[in-house]
Coordinates of C-alpha atoms and ligand atoms in Angstrom, one line a residue:
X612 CA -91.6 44.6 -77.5
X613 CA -94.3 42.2 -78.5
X614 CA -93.0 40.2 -81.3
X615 CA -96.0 38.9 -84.2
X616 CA -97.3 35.6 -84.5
X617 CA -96.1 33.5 -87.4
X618 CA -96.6 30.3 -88.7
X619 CA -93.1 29.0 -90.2
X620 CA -90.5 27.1 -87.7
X621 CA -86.9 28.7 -88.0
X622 CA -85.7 25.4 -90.4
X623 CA -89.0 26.5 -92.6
X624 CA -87.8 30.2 -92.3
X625 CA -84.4 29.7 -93.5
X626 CA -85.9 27.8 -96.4
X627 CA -88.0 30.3 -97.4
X628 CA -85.7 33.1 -97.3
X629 CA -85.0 34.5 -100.9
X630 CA -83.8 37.5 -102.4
X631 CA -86.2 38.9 -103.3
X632 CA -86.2 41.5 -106.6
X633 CA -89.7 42.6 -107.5
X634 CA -91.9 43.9 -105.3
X635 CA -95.8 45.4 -104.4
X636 CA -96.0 49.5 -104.3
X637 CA -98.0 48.9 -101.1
X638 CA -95.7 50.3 -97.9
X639 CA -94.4 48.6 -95.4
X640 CA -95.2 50.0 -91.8
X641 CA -93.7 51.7 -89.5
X642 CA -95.0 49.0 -86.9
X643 CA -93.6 46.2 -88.9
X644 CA -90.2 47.5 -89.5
X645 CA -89.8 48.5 -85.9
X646 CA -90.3 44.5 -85.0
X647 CA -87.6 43.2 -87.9
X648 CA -85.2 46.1 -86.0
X649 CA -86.2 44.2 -82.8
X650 CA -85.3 40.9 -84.6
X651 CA -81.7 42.4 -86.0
X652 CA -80.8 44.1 -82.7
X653 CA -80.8 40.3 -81.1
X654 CA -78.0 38.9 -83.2
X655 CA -74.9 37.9 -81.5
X656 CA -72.4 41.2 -81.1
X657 CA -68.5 40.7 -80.5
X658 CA -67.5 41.7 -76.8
X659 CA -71.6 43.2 -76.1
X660 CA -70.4 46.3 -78.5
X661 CA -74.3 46.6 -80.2
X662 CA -72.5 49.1 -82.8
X663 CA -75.0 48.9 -85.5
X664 CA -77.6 51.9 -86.0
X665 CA -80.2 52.1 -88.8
X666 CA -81.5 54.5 -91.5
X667 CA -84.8 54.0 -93.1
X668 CA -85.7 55.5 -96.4
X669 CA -89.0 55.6 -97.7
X670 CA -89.0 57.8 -100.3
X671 CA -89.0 56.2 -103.8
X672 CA -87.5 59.2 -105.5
X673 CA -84.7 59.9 -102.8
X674 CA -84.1 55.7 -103.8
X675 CA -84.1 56.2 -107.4
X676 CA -81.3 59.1 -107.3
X677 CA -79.3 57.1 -105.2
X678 CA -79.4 54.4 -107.4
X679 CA -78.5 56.3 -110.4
X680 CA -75.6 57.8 -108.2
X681 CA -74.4 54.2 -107.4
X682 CA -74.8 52.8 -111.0
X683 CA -71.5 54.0 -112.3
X684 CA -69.5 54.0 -109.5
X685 CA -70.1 50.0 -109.3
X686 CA -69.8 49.9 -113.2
X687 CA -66.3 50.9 -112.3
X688 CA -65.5 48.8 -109.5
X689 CA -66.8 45.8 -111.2
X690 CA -65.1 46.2 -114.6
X691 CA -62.4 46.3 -112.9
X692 CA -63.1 43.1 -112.0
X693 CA -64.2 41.7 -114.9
X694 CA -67.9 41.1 -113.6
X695 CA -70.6 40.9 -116.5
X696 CA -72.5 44.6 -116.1
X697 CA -75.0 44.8 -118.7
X698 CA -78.1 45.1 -116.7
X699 CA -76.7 47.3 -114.2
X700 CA -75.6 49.2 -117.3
X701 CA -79.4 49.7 -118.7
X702 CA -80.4 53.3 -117.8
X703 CA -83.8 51.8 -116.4
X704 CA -82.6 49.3 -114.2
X705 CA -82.7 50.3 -110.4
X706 CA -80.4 48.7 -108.1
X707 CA -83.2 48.7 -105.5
X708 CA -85.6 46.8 -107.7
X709 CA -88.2 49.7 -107.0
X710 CA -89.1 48.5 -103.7
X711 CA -90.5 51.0 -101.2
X712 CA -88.1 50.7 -98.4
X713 CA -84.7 50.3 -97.9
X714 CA -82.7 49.7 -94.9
X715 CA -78.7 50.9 -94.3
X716 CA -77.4 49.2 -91.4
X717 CA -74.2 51.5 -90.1
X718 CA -71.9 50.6 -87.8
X719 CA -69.3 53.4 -86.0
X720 CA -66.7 52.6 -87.5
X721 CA -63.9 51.4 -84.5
X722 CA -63.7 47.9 -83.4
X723 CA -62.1 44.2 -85.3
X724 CA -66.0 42.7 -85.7
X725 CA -68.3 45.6 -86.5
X726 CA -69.0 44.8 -89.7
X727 CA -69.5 41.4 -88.5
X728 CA -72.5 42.5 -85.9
X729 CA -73.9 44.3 -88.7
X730 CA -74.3 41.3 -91.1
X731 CA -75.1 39.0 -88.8
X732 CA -78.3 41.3 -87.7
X733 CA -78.8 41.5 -91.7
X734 CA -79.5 38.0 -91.5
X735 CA -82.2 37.8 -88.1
X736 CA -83.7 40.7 -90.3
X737 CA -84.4 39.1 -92.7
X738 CA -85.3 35.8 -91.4
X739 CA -88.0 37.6 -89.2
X740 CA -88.9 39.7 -92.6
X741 CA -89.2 36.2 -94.4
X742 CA -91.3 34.5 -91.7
X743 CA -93.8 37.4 -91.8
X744 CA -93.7 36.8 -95.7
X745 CA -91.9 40.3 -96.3
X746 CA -89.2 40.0 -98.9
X747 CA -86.2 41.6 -98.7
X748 CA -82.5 41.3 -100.7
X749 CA -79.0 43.3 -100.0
X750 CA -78.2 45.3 -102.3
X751 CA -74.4 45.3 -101.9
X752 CA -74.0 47.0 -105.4
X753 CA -75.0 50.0 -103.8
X754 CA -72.9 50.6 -100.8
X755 CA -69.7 52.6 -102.4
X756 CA -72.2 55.6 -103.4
X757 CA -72.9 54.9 -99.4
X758 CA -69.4 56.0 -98.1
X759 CA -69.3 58.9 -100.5
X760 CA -68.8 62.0 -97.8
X761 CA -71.8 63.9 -99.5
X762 CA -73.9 61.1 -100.0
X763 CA -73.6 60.6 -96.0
X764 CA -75.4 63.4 -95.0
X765 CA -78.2 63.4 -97.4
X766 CA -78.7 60.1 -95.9
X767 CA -78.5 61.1 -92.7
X768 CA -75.5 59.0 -91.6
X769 CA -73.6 60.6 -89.2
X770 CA -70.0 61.0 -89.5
X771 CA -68.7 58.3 -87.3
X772 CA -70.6 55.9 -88.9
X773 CA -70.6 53.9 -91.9
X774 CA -72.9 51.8 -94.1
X775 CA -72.1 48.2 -93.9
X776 CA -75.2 46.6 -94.9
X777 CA -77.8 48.0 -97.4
X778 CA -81.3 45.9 -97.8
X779 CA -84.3 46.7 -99.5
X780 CA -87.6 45.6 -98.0
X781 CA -91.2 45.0 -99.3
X782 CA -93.9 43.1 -100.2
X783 CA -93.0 40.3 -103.3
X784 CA -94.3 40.6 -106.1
X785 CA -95.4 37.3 -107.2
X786 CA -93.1 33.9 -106.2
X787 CA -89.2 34.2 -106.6
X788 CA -87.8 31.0 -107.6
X789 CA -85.3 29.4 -104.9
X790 CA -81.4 29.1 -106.0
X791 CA -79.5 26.0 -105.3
X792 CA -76.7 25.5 -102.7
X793 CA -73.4 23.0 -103.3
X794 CA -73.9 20.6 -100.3
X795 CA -71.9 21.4 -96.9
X796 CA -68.1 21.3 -98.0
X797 CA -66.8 20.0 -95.0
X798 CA -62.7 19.8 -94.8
X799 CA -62.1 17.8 -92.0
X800 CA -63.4 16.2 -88.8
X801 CA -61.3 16.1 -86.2
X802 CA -63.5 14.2 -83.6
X803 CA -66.6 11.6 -84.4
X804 CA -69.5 13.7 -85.4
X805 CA -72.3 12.0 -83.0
X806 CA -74.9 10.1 -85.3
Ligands
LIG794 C1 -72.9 40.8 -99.7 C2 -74.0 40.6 -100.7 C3 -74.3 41.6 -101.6 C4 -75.4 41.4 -102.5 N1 -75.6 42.4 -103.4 C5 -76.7 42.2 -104.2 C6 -77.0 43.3 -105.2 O1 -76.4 44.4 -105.2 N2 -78.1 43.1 -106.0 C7 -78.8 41.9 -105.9 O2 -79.8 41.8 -106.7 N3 -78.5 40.9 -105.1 C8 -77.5 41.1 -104.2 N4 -77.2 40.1 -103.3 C9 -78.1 38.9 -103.2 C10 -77.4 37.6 -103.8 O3 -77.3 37.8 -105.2 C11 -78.2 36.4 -103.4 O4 -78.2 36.2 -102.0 C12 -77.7 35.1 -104.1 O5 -77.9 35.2 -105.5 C13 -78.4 33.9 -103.6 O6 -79.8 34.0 -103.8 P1 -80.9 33.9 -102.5 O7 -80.5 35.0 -101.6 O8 -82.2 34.1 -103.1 O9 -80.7 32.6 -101.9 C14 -76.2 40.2 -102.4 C15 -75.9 39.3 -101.4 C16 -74.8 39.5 -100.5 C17 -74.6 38.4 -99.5

């Protein structure tokens, strides 16, 4: 696989990486999305396992039901919790921010570090999505409608799988303003960190 050109270093990438929440109609490709798999599949994977498979949706409608399916069931979960809801709540809002495509990545579901592999591909997604100035941003809020055994199916995820990582892809709409990070919290060092 012939990976594209891009101008941004890997510090400049990780930068530039936001989540991303408002988006262009215009479709990703097929093309592009095969090359950010490419990217994902290349993330470290405990003991060579390579568990994580993909399902690509495309169809805004098929998003928009799935949203409205996950809506209360994270309502629930997060009330629970006592986690501020409001715009969730708004019968308008869509969890997937009305972006074109979203990506599930599923891992079977044996194994200590499965999950693990399938974030950690989450991330060289979307640093290669970033770099080729895609925009992207997990959508966490909708994974429980994910595991529901109807919901599978209709998805197309197989049985022995499970969704572990849910991201919506697209073209930004417009800039998204960076969010700050607290400084490295570092506990200890043991040896003399090498100047
Ligand atoms: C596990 C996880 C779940 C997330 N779920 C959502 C979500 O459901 N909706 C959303 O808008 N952002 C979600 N995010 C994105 C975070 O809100 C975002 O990463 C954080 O605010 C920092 O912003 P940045 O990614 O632009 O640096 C999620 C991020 C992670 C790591």
């Amino acid at each position: 696989m012939q990976f594209p050109q891009v101008e941004m270093n890997i510090f400049e990438t990780i930068l530039a990486r936001r989540s991303v929440r408002s988006y262009l109609p215009q479709e990703v490709t097929r093309k592009t999305i095969l090359s950010l798999l490419e990217a994902a599949v290349r993330a470290p994977t405990a003991m060579h396992e390579e568990p994580c498979a993909f399902v690509i949706i495309q169809n805004r409608e098929m998003l928009r039901n799935l949203s409205d399916r996950a809506k209360p069931l994270f309502i629930e979960q997060a009330r629970r919790s006592a986690h501020n809801v409001e715009d969730i709540s708004n019968a308008d809002f869509n969890l997937f921010y009305d972006a074109g495509t979203l990506i599930i990545i599923c891992a079977k579901s044996t194994g200590p570090f499965v999950e693990a592999d399938c974030w950690l591909a989450a991330e060289n997604l979307m640093l290669a999505a970033c770099a080729m100035n895609l925009g992207t941003c997990v959508i966490g809020t909708a994974l429980p409608a994910m595991k529901i055994p109807e919901v599978k199916p209709a998805l197309g995820i197989p049985d022995q799988f499970e969704a572990v990582v849910p991201l919506i892809l697209g073209w930004p709409r417009g800039e998204t303003t960076p969010t700050s990070r607290k400084a490295p919290h570092i506990l200890n060092t043991i040896a003399c960190l090498a100047t």
